[in-house]
Amino acid sequence: MTNADMASTVIPTPVPRWHSASAIRYWALAAAAVFLSADPLHSHPLQAEPVDHAHVFNFDQFYIPEDPDELVADGGLLLIAELNCAACHTMPDAWKDRLPTKPGPDLAAAGNRLNEDSLWRFIRSPQSRKKGTQMPGLFAGEEGDVEAVEAITQYLASLKKDQAALPEGDAMRGRETYHTVGCVACHEPASDYRPAKVAADALLEKPGLSSVPIALADDYDFQSLAHFLLDPLSCRPAGRMPSMRLTEQEASDIAAYLHTGRLPPKMDERALLQIPPQTVAQGREAFISRRCTACHTTGEEMPKQAAKPFAALKADAATGCLSGKIQSGIPRYDFKELQIRALRLAMQRVQMDAPAPFTAQQTVDWQMMRLNCYACHDRDSKGGPEEPRAQYFHVNDPGAESLGELAHLPPSLDRIGRKLTREWLERILWGKDGSVRPYIDTRMPNFGQAQTESLIAPLESADALAKPVEINVSGLEKHHRAESGRQLMGATGLACVACHGLKDRKSLGPPVLRLTHTVERLRPAFFKELLLNPQETQPGTVMPPLFMGRKKADQEIESIWTYLRELDGQPLPEGLLSATDFELKPDEAQRPIVFRSFIEGVGTHAIGVGFPGGLNAAFDAKTSRWVIVWKGRFLDAMSNWQERAMPPIKPLGTDVKEMPAAQGQRTFGGYRLNRDGVPTFWYQQDGKRVDDTLRPTPDGKGFEHLINIDGQETKEILSW
Amino acid sequence: MVRLQQCALALGLLITTAIGHAVEDADYYRILTYSLPENVIMEASGLAVLPDGRLAVAIRRGEVWMLDHPEATPATTENVGFKKFASGMHEVLGLAWHEGALYATQRAEITRLRDLDGDGVADEYATVSTGWGVSGNYHEYAYGPAIDKAGNFYTSLNASLGKGWEGAGDEAKLPLWRGWCMRTVPGSSPEPWAAGFRSPCGIGTDLDGEVFVTDQQGNWFGTNPLLHVRKGAFFGHGDAVRDMSQPNSPIKSPGKLPEGITTAEAIQKVPGYCPPAVWFPYVKMGQSPTGFRCDGTGGKFGPFARQMFVGEFVLSGVNRVFLEKVGGELQGACFPFIKGLQCASLSIHFLGDGSMVIGQSNRGWNSAGNRPFGLQRIVWTGKTPLEVAKMEAKTDGFNFTFTLPIDPASVSREAFSGTSYTYTYQSKYGSPEMDPQDLKITSAELSEDRTQIHVKVANLRPGYVHEFKLPELKGQDGQPLWHRDAYYTLNRIPTE
């Protein structure tokens, strides 16, 4: 298949749909040039201007050379943690909790992901193959290195797993997903992709902060890349690449996108070197002896070779990882100057003192730094997406545009530890759903339980109020009634529904988050704190101070809580209730509906009968007669089924006609349904039994009125 | 020294509380929850068990559902089998099975439901009792039917709280018999039977066929009562007095009702006033008693055979009542039984296997259980709790009979305490506990067989509730007393 062939099959389609990742490998460059009218070499995230040092996002974000030593030392601790120094260098006991090891990538399926040449190149010189990687180079080119790299390559290439086939990807769709679900909070956006809200003539601002490199993705096998995107935590348990909760299709689409513009492999150094063949067993041995096992797992128990304890390291050693001359076996990170300074300062600190104990907030901050929560969220005036990245945070509901940043950007995490319940925090952090903002495209990623469990308790204590807000949610007080809360929330109450949707219904106005899961999500005390004083509790919120000056605010808030707690069996508040929610309509069986209620024009003993063809009548069981007939819609059961006051209901249809008054003294007996569900009413009139039936005429235009007195039947046609 | 003792006492109480919590209800009774068919609002207001074992459930939306296998475990919809039997009725608040048919009480009538063609769905809705006033006022609930041994039907009618609807015609202004209980002899019109109810949400019979009603704290009721219904009984609510001037009223009007006296005094002063067989002290024993049922399981539900189990709405639980005849009248005690149900209890029945079904709905009111409706089952585990089985009034105090023998070491007079109090009888809402007095307990003696404790009280007061906090009693093997609260409504002190 030639490029021209492919192009001709694609051209007629307005939006090119590139079906197979492998198919686009060699021709996409041409196709992309045609359709994107930009050079993919420059537009693609993979071709982002690479950083030239082991990249730790939050170090680059928060530390600059002008910072004082004290601060830079903090950054050094972050580097020590993120670069996993503790994996080889045992930390002094006092620092073991502060600087624990970080699980490195699991290589049990490394052979699926990269071919031998790619593995070889990456192991041989990580920083040249994947600029910015945290994987250190261990092979300076000394005697035996070439063979060791080859052997490890053989070993890793042998590590394969069966994996289920994921669907073919669509690169254009992948490009859209990549730029909208939140990947660009950490990774580079493509320069040719314009976020929807950037004006066509505006200059697209480039991120100022360096991006986490993804330069190896184009070497990945397509299926493996898609699997990695679908579930990154399974091979990178550290959660630094969190799961974006992609569907299989989305994962394939992004994989296809990242494969756009793949180039044929260059002539390979590996082939040129004519390395003597190495066995898998030799590779496995080298994998252990070269300390790969310090960071990596392969699914097999392997010994770890410890290096010097951290306390014995010398910051100014002539041959160490911080020196200019790095020998084989010493990890080479290509540190930049500030990193070296930071690491030296941090080493000093670790070697001299025990760490100062963290406050709860410092614990939170530390873990948020490590996981890069700050890429999307701010807390304590720190973090949040930089402007050029913020423009990629989309809403999918135009109604949310008016809310500005509040709708677009992930929420501030101030007070989050007293806001969200533990269960909800777990859901959010561990990828068990938990989103309440359907209008926002960006997804809260799943960082995995292992990395985030330690965040929850410090969040709770950091954010706790010295004097907690008191709220009674026992359900025992008289005002703890769902119905009271429902009315308060309704359009003629406090009109919460003007902004908040519930269950499957959108709000009447802007689509602020839905309140469906409020009681599982919010701590009751925070709910009250927020309602009593929204601006204080959530600065910048558009929530109005509805309860200010309301004498019964405490009780009203508790009523609303009760309603939200019982929501799943409750009707929606006024405003969200649809006029047809309780309307009685014939079911599939198309049988008449019999319905007793207080019906206007009939009385308190009324029995409505609605026929499927749109003819209706009401019988009064007190006077034993048909009182009204009407056409069209039947009755609304809302009053009977929901409203405490149970007001009389009106016929919903048209052409209401009164029936003539009854003759004689009648005593009601009841009704029977025939096989088709048509009721026949019976009563005693002057000592005789009367059976009385209304049923639609065969043409459906009126009623037949059948009256049977002691076996004598009369029939009249009613049309009106 | 005195101070020290008080401290010790306070400590003792604390410890007791802690131990009290250690007794798990689940040790004795398990709560099972029915899964419900989707989109069915199972606000279960009435229950009836058919001779073939099926359970009929009336719901407030005017339907009756049939459960083929109500005893199935787990109670999934597939295992249980739900089928709609009847629909279109006007707020059914009670259901009974009687002589081959179901009887449901709607706002304006008792309806007999029959399936004539045998397709499993009712096709006959026959009116067997109607004629009480229905003004369209929202609070005019009608409950029942209770059915006595002779096959007569009883309907308890809520007082009208507020205005009627002018569309109701004459009844808008003069809805008859609101706040009354009606008796219907089959084939006749309902006749006024007893009066003075407020919101008589539970109606049923004991195993002897005596009719009882539970009512709600509010005006004229200082707390929630259990009322023993008999012809001509007046239970005190003022709204019912108006219709006593009707020619067929079985009750002579007491005239203008006094206000602000105690209910103990009302027994003496209000002509025809009939005190409750049991008062449920407010909050302590819940805030809203509902449907009830007596245990006719012959021991399959545990050691409380023949006693009454009363649903509790707000606390979402079930209380227990022991009754005895003193001076020709039924009176007795109430005890906590089960709490922590998913929703307000509204109706209760026993299934063939001896387990208890609770029908639930909290629409319109509040409840501790946070589900809006549902069905749950309470199953005895077979382990007997150490509990007060009977609390009988004696001339000089009370005799407690326990379900199991008591360890004598845990019995001492000093460890018993209690108070007595009454309520205000008034048209205003509710009442605090009035005229409280600590019980002067002079002795507490364990019987030879160790199953009874006779507690002598020097200051018994007729017409008063006598509340006991029982000691931390132990069974022979150290098993703690399950519930330590007991409330006896001492309308009369036995004379012998």
Short mmCIF file of N, CA and C in Angstrom, two decimals, chain A residues 473-483 519 562 564-571 582 587 591 593-607 621-622 639-649 668-675 682, chain B residues 41 43 60-63 87-91 106-109 111-112 114 116-117 122-128 130-132 134-141 165 167-168 170-171 217 282 287 314-315 362-373 429:
data_model
loop_
_atom_site.label_atom_id
_atom_site.label_comp_id
_atom_site.label_asym_id
_atom_site.label_seq_id
_atom_site.Cartn_x
_atom_site.Cartn_y
_atom_site.Cartn_z
N VAL A 473 -28.30 15.86 62.47
CA VAL A 473 -28.81 15.10 61.33
C VAL A 473 -29.39 13.76 61.80
N SER A 474 -29.90 13.75 63.02
CA SER A 474 -30.44 12.51 63.59
C SER A 474 -31.69 12.05 62.87
N GLY A 475 -32.41 12.98 62.24
CA GLY A 475 -33.69 12.62 61.65
C GLY A 475 -34.81 12.61 62.66
N LEU A 476 -34.50 12.93 63.92
CA LEU A 476 -35.51 12.78 64.97
C LEU A 476 -36.28 14.06 65.26
N GLU A 477 -35.75 15.20 64.84
CA GLU A 477 -36.45 16.44 65.14
C GLU A 477 -37.66 16.59 64.22
N LYS A 478 -38.60 17.35 64.70
CA LYS A 478 -39.84 17.46 63.91
C LYS A 478 -39.60 18.09 62.54
N HIS A 479 -38.62 18.95 62.47
CA HIS A 479 -38.39 19.59 61.16
C HIS A 479 -37.51 18.72 60.25
N HIS A 480 -37.13 17.56 60.71
CA HIS A 480 -36.33 16.67 59.85
C HIS A 480 -37.24 15.93 58.89
N ARG A 481 -37.86 16.69 58.05
CA ARG A 481 -38.80 16.09 57.11
C ARG A 481 -38.34 16.35 55.70
N ALA A 482 -38.29 15.28 54.94
CA ALA A 482 -37.84 15.41 53.57
C ALA A 482 -38.69 16.41 52.81
N GLU A 483 -39.99 16.37 53.05
CA GLU A 483 -40.88 17.23 52.28
C GLU A 483 -40.58 18.71 52.56
N VAL A 519 -25.18 14.02 50.47
CA VAL A 519 -24.98 13.46 51.82
C VAL A 519 -23.88 12.41 51.86
N THR A 562 -32.12 16.46 55.28
CA THR A 562 -33.00 15.29 55.36
C THR A 562 -33.51 14.92 53.97
N LEU A 564 -32.18 15.62 51.05
CA LEU A 564 -31.09 15.10 50.21
C LEU A 564 -30.69 13.69 50.65
N ARG A 565 -30.82 13.42 51.94
CA ARG A 565 -30.49 12.11 52.47
C ARG A 565 -31.48 11.05 51.97
N GLU A 566 -32.71 11.47 51.78
CA GLU A 566 -33.74 10.51 51.37
C GLU A 566 -34.07 10.64 49.89
N LEU A 567 -33.21 11.34 49.18
CA LEU A 567 -33.53 11.76 47.83
C LEU A 567 -33.98 10.63 46.91
N ASP A 568 -33.39 9.47 47.06
CA ASP A 568 -33.65 8.46 46.02
C ASP A 568 -35.10 8.01 45.96
N GLY A 569 -35.83 8.19 47.02
CA GLY A 569 -37.25 7.82 46.94
C GLY A 569 -38.16 9.03 46.91
N GLN A 570 -37.58 10.20 46.81
CA GLN A 570 -38.39 11.42 46.90
C GLN A 570 -38.61 12.02 45.52
N PRO A 571 -39.72 12.73 45.35
CA PRO A 571 -39.89 13.47 44.10
C PRO A 571 -38.96 14.68 44.09
N PHE A 582 -45.92 12.65 37.27
CA PHE A 582 -46.95 11.87 37.95
C PHE A 582 -48.19 11.69 37.09
N ASP A 587 -50.55 2.17 30.18
CA ASP A 587 -49.30 1.43 30.04
C ASP A 587 -49.31 0.60 28.76
N ARG A 591 -54.75 -0.86 28.95
CA ARG A 591 -55.99 -1.04 29.70
C ARG A 591 -56.40 0.30 30.27
N ILE A 593 -57.33 3.11 32.94
CA ILE A 593 -56.79 3.38 34.27
C ILE A 593 -57.96 3.79 35.16
N VAL A 594 -58.06 3.14 36.32
CA VAL A 594 -59.07 3.53 37.31
C VAL A 594 -58.33 4.24 38.44
N PHE A 595 -58.81 5.39 38.84
CA PHE A 595 -58.04 6.18 39.82
C PHE A 595 -58.98 6.98 40.70
N ARG A 596 -58.93 6.67 42.00
CA ARG A 596 -59.79 7.39 42.95
C ARG A 596 -59.04 8.57 43.54
N SER A 597 -59.74 9.67 43.65
CA SER A 597 -59.11 10.85 44.22
C SER A 597 -60.18 11.89 44.57
N PHE A 598 -59.72 13.05 45.04
CA PHE A 598 -60.61 14.21 45.12
C PHE A 598 -60.53 14.87 43.74
N ILE A 599 -61.62 14.82 43.00
CA ILE A 599 -61.57 15.38 41.64
C ILE A 599 -62.52 16.56 41.54
N GLU A 600 -62.00 17.66 41.03
CA GLU A 600 -62.81 18.87 40.91
C GLU A 600 -64.00 18.61 40.00
N GLY A 601 -65.15 19.08 40.44
CA GLY A 601 -66.36 18.87 39.67
C GLY A 601 -67.05 17.58 40.03
N VAL A 602 -66.38 16.74 40.82
CA VAL A 602 -66.98 15.45 41.16
C VAL A 602 -67.14 15.31 42.68
N GLY A 603 -66.04 15.53 43.43
CA GLY A 603 -66.14 15.46 44.88
C GLY A 603 -65.07 14.59 45.50
N THR A 604 -65.32 14.20 46.75
CA THR A 604 -64.30 13.47 47.51
C THR A 604 -64.40 11.96 47.34
N HIS A 605 -65.45 11.49 46.63
CA HIS A 605 -65.60 10.05 46.41
C HIS A 605 -65.46 9.73 44.92
N ALA A 606 -64.63 10.50 44.25
CA ALA A 606 -64.57 10.39 42.79
C ALA A 606 -63.70 9.22 42.34
N ILE A 607 -64.15 8.57 41.28
CA ILE A 607 -63.37 7.49 40.67
C ILE A 607 -63.18 7.84 39.20
N ALA A 621 -68.83 7.94 43.66
CA ALA A 621 -69.29 6.78 44.43
C ALA A 621 -70.30 7.19 45.50
N LYS A 622 -70.44 8.49 45.73
CA LYS A 622 -71.39 8.92 46.75
C LYS A 622 -72.81 8.99 46.18
N SER A 639 -50.96 14.81 43.47
CA SER A 639 -51.65 15.14 44.72
C SER A 639 -51.81 13.91 45.60
N ASN A 640 -52.31 12.84 45.02
CA ASN A 640 -52.51 11.61 45.79
C ASN A 640 -51.20 11.02 46.28
N TRP A 641 -50.23 11.05 45.44
CA TRP A 641 -49.04 10.25 45.69
C TRP A 641 -47.95 11.01 46.41
N GLN A 642 -48.04 12.30 46.41
CA GLN A 642 -46.93 13.03 46.96
C GLN A 642 -47.30 14.14 47.92
N GLU A 643 -48.28 14.94 47.56
CA GLU A 643 -48.47 16.17 48.33
C GLU A 643 -49.15 15.88 49.64
N ARG A 644 -48.56 16.42 50.69
CA ARG A 644 -49.11 16.22 52.02
C ARG A 644 -50.53 16.78 52.10
N ALA A 645 -50.75 17.92 51.46
CA ALA A 645 -52.05 18.58 51.55
C ALA A 645 -53.11 17.90 50.67
N MET A 646 -52.70 17.03 49.80
CA MET A 646 -53.60 16.30 48.92
C MET A 646 -54.74 17.15 48.35
N PRO A 647 -54.41 18.20 47.63
CA PRO A 647 -55.48 19.05 47.06
C PRO A 647 -56.24 18.31 45.97
N PRO A 648 -57.50 18.73 45.73
CA PRO A 648 -58.27 18.10 44.66
C PRO A 648 -57.57 18.27 43.31
N ILE A 649 -57.79 17.32 42.43
CA ILE A 649 -57.11 17.39 41.14
C ILE A 649 -58.10 17.70 40.04
N PHE A 668 -74.22 2.86 46.52
CA PHE A 668 -73.07 2.38 45.74
C PHE A 668 -72.64 0.98 46.19
N GLY A 669 -72.27 0.16 45.23
CA GLY A 669 -71.83 -1.20 45.56
C GLY A 669 -70.36 -1.47 45.26
N GLY A 670 -69.87 -0.86 44.18
CA GLY A 670 -68.47 -1.11 43.81
C GLY A 670 -68.31 -1.18 42.31
N TYR A 671 -67.21 -1.77 41.86
CA TYR A 671 -67.03 -1.95 40.43
C TYR A 671 -66.25 -3.22 40.15
N ARG A 672 -66.53 -3.74 38.95
CA ARG A 672 -65.78 -4.90 38.49
C ARG A 672 -65.08 -4.56 37.19
N LEU A 673 -63.91 -5.13 37.02
CA LEU A 673 -63.17 -4.91 35.77
C LEU A 673 -63.39 -6.11 34.87
N ASN A 674 -63.72 -5.86 33.60
CA ASN A 674 -63.83 -7.00 32.70
C ASN A 674 -62.44 -7.39 32.21
N ARG A 675 -62.39 -8.36 31.29
CA ARG A 675 -61.09 -8.89 30.89
C ARG A 675 -60.17 -7.80 30.33
N TRP A 682 -71.62 -0.86 39.97
CA TRP A 682 -72.95 -1.32 40.34
C TRP A 682 -73.45 -0.60 41.58
N ILE B 41 -42.87 2.32 44.41
CA ILE B 41 -42.73 3.13 45.62
C ILE B 41 -43.45 2.37 46.73
N GLU B 43 -44.41 2.16 49.70
CA GLU B 43 -44.75 2.82 50.96
C GLU B 43 -45.79 1.94 51.66
N ARG B 60 -49.29 3.26 50.00
CA ARG B 60 -50.02 4.52 50.13
C ARG B 60 -50.47 5.05 48.78
N ARG B 61 -49.82 4.62 47.72
CA ARG B 61 -50.24 5.05 46.39
C ARG B 61 -51.48 4.31 45.91
N GLY B 62 -52.11 3.58 46.78
CA GLY B 62 -53.40 2.99 46.41
C GLY B 62 -53.30 1.67 45.70
N GLU B 63 -52.19 0.98 45.91
CA GLU B 63 -52.05 -0.33 45.25
C GLU B 63 -51.93 -1.43 46.31
N SER B 87 -54.93 -1.73 42.13
CA SER B 87 -54.40 -0.37 41.99
C SER B 87 -55.54 0.64 41.89
N GLY B 88 -55.19 1.89 41.88
CA GLY B 88 -56.15 2.96 41.64
C GLY B 88 -56.96 3.37 42.85
N MET B 89 -56.60 2.87 44.03
CA MET B 89 -57.38 3.23 45.22
C MET B 89 -56.84 4.52 45.83
N HIS B 90 -57.63 5.06 46.76
CA HIS B 90 -57.32 6.37 47.29
C HIS B 90 -56.63 6.23 48.65
N GLU B 91 -55.32 6.31 48.63
CA GLU B 91 -54.48 6.23 49.83
C GLU B 91 -54.92 5.13 50.79
N GLN B 106 -59.70 2.70 52.25
CA GLN B 106 -59.37 3.89 51.49
C GLN B 106 -59.88 5.11 52.26
N ARG B 107 -59.62 6.28 51.70
CA ARG B 107 -60.08 7.50 52.35
C ARG B 107 -61.57 7.45 52.71
N ALA B 108 -62.36 6.91 51.81
CA ALA B 108 -63.81 7.05 51.99
C ALA B 108 -64.53 5.73 52.19
N GLU B 109 -63.81 4.62 52.19
CA GLU B 109 -64.53 3.35 52.32
C GLU B 109 -63.59 2.20 52.66
N THR B 111 -62.90 -1.46 51.25
CA THR B 111 -63.12 -2.10 49.97
C THR B 111 -62.72 -3.57 50.05
N ARG B 112 -63.60 -4.42 49.55
CA ARG B 112 -63.23 -5.84 49.45
C ARG B 112 -62.66 -6.10 48.07
N ARG B 114 -61.36 -8.79 45.31
CA ARG B 114 -61.36 -10.21 44.96
C ARG B 114 -60.86 -10.41 43.54
N LEU B 116 -61.77 -12.61 40.74
CA LEU B 116 -62.84 -13.54 40.37
C LEU B 116 -62.42 -14.49 39.25
N ASP B 117 -61.56 -14.00 38.35
CA ASP B 117 -61.19 -14.87 37.21
C ASP B 117 -59.88 -15.63 37.45
N ALA B 122 -56.78 -8.42 41.06
CA ALA B 122 -58.13 -8.15 41.54
C ALA B 122 -58.99 -7.59 40.41
N ASP B 123 -60.21 -8.09 40.30
CA ASP B 123 -61.13 -7.51 39.33
C ASP B 123 -62.44 -7.08 39.95
N GLU B 124 -62.56 -7.26 41.27
CA GLU B 124 -63.75 -6.74 41.93
C GLU B 124 -63.34 -5.85 43.09
N TYR B 125 -63.82 -4.62 43.10
CA TYR B 125 -63.58 -3.66 44.16
C TYR B 125 -64.94 -3.34 44.76
N ALA B 126 -65.31 -4.08 45.81
CA ALA B 126 -66.66 -3.91 46.37
C ALA B 126 -66.62 -3.06 47.63
N THR B 127 -67.52 -2.13 47.72
CA THR B 127 -67.56 -1.24 48.88
C THR B 127 -68.32 -1.94 50.01
N VAL B 128 -67.64 -2.17 51.13
CA VAL B 128 -68.32 -2.86 52.23
C VAL B 128 -68.64 -1.93 53.38
N THR B 130 -68.97 2.51 53.99
CA THR B 130 -68.69 3.90 53.61
C THR B 130 -69.71 4.78 54.30
N GLY B 131 -69.45 6.08 54.31
CA GLY B 131 -70.44 6.97 54.88
C GLY B 131 -69.90 7.91 55.94
N TRP B 132 -68.66 7.75 56.34
CA TRP B 132 -68.10 8.75 57.25
C TRP B 132 -67.74 10.01 56.44
N VAL B 134 -65.94 12.94 54.62
CA VAL B 134 -64.67 13.19 53.94
C VAL B 134 -64.76 14.58 53.34
N SER B 135 -64.13 15.53 53.95
CA SER B 135 -64.27 16.92 53.52
C SER B 135 -63.21 17.34 52.51
N GLY B 136 -62.25 16.45 52.26
CA GLY B 136 -61.15 16.84 51.39
C GLY B 136 -59.98 17.40 52.17
N ASN B 137 -60.16 17.54 53.47
CA ASN B 137 -59.04 17.97 54.31
C ASN B 137 -57.95 16.89 54.28
N TYR B 138 -56.71 17.37 54.15
CA TYR B 138 -55.64 16.41 53.88
C TYR B 138 -55.41 15.43 55.01
N HIS B 139 -55.78 15.81 56.23
CA HIS B 139 -55.44 14.97 57.37
C HIS B 139 -56.51 13.94 57.70
N GLU B 140 -57.53 13.84 56.85
CA GLU B 140 -58.62 12.91 57.15
C GLU B 140 -58.26 11.49 56.72
N TYR B 141 -57.24 11.00 57.34
CA TYR B 141 -56.83 9.63 57.04
C TYR B 141 -57.85 8.64 57.62
N TRP B 165 -62.59 21.08 51.79
CA TRP B 165 -62.58 21.60 50.40
C TRP B 165 -64.02 21.84 50.01
N GLY B 167 -65.46 21.84 47.37
CA GLY B 167 -65.95 20.90 46.37
C GLY B 167 -66.53 19.63 46.99
N ALA B 168 -66.33 19.47 48.30
CA ALA B 168 -66.84 18.27 48.96
C ALA B 168 -68.32 18.39 49.30
N ASP B 170 -71.71 19.25 51.26
CA ASP B 170 -72.09 19.37 52.67
C ASP B 170 -70.96 18.92 53.60
N GLU B 171 -70.25 17.90 53.17
CA GLU B 171 -69.22 17.34 54.04
C GLU B 171 -68.08 18.31 54.30
N GLN B 217 -49.22 11.86 69.94
CA GLN B 217 -49.06 13.02 70.81
C GLN B 217 -49.46 14.28 70.06
N TYR B 282 -42.92 10.21 75.79
CA TYR B 282 -42.46 10.88 74.57
C TYR B 282 -40.93 10.88 74.48
N GLN B 287 -41.61 8.67 69.16
CA GLN B 287 -42.40 9.88 68.98
C GLN B 287 -43.65 9.65 68.15
N VAL B 314 -40.85 7.60 64.08
CA VAL B 314 -39.70 8.52 64.10
C VAL B 314 -38.40 7.79 64.43
N LEU B 315 -38.46 6.92 65.44
CA LEU B 315 -37.24 6.19 65.81
C LEU B 315 -36.94 5.05 64.85
N ASN B 362 -41.93 6.97 55.23
CA ASN B 362 -41.85 8.15 56.08
C ASN B 362 -42.33 9.39 55.36
N ARG B 363 -43.10 9.19 54.31
CA ARG B 363 -43.57 10.37 53.56
C ARG B 363 -44.38 11.28 54.46
N GLY B 364 -44.07 12.54 54.45
CA GLY B 364 -44.84 13.53 55.19
C GLY B 364 -44.38 13.76 56.61
N TRP B 365 -43.47 12.94 57.10
CA TRP B 365 -43.02 13.10 58.47
C TRP B 365 -41.53 12.78 58.50
N ASN B 366 -40.95 12.79 59.70
CA ASN B 366 -39.52 12.54 59.77
C ASN B 366 -39.23 11.20 60.44
N SER B 367 -38.11 10.62 60.08
CA SER B 367 -37.74 9.36 60.71
C SER B 367 -36.23 9.23 60.77
N ALA B 368 -35.77 8.49 61.78
CA ALA B 368 -34.33 8.29 61.93
C ALA B 368 -33.78 7.44 60.79
N GLY B 369 -34.51 6.43 60.39
CA GLY B 369 -34.10 5.63 59.23
C GLY B 369 -34.24 6.50 58.00
N ASN B 370 -33.24 6.47 57.15
CA ASN B 370 -33.23 7.47 56.09
C ASN B 370 -33.74 6.98 54.74
N ARG B 371 -34.29 5.78 54.71
CA ARG B 371 -34.90 5.35 53.44
C ARG B 371 -36.35 5.82 53.43
N PRO B 372 -36.84 6.24 52.29
CA PRO B 372 -38.19 6.78 52.26
C PRO B 372 -39.29 5.71 52.37
N PHE B 373 -38.97 4.48 52.06
CA PHE B 373 -39.98 3.43 52.13
C PHE B 373 -39.29 2.08 52.05
N TYR B 429 -50.71 21.63 72.40
CA TYR B 429 -49.97 20.52 71.83
C TYR B 429 -49.05 19.86 72.87
#
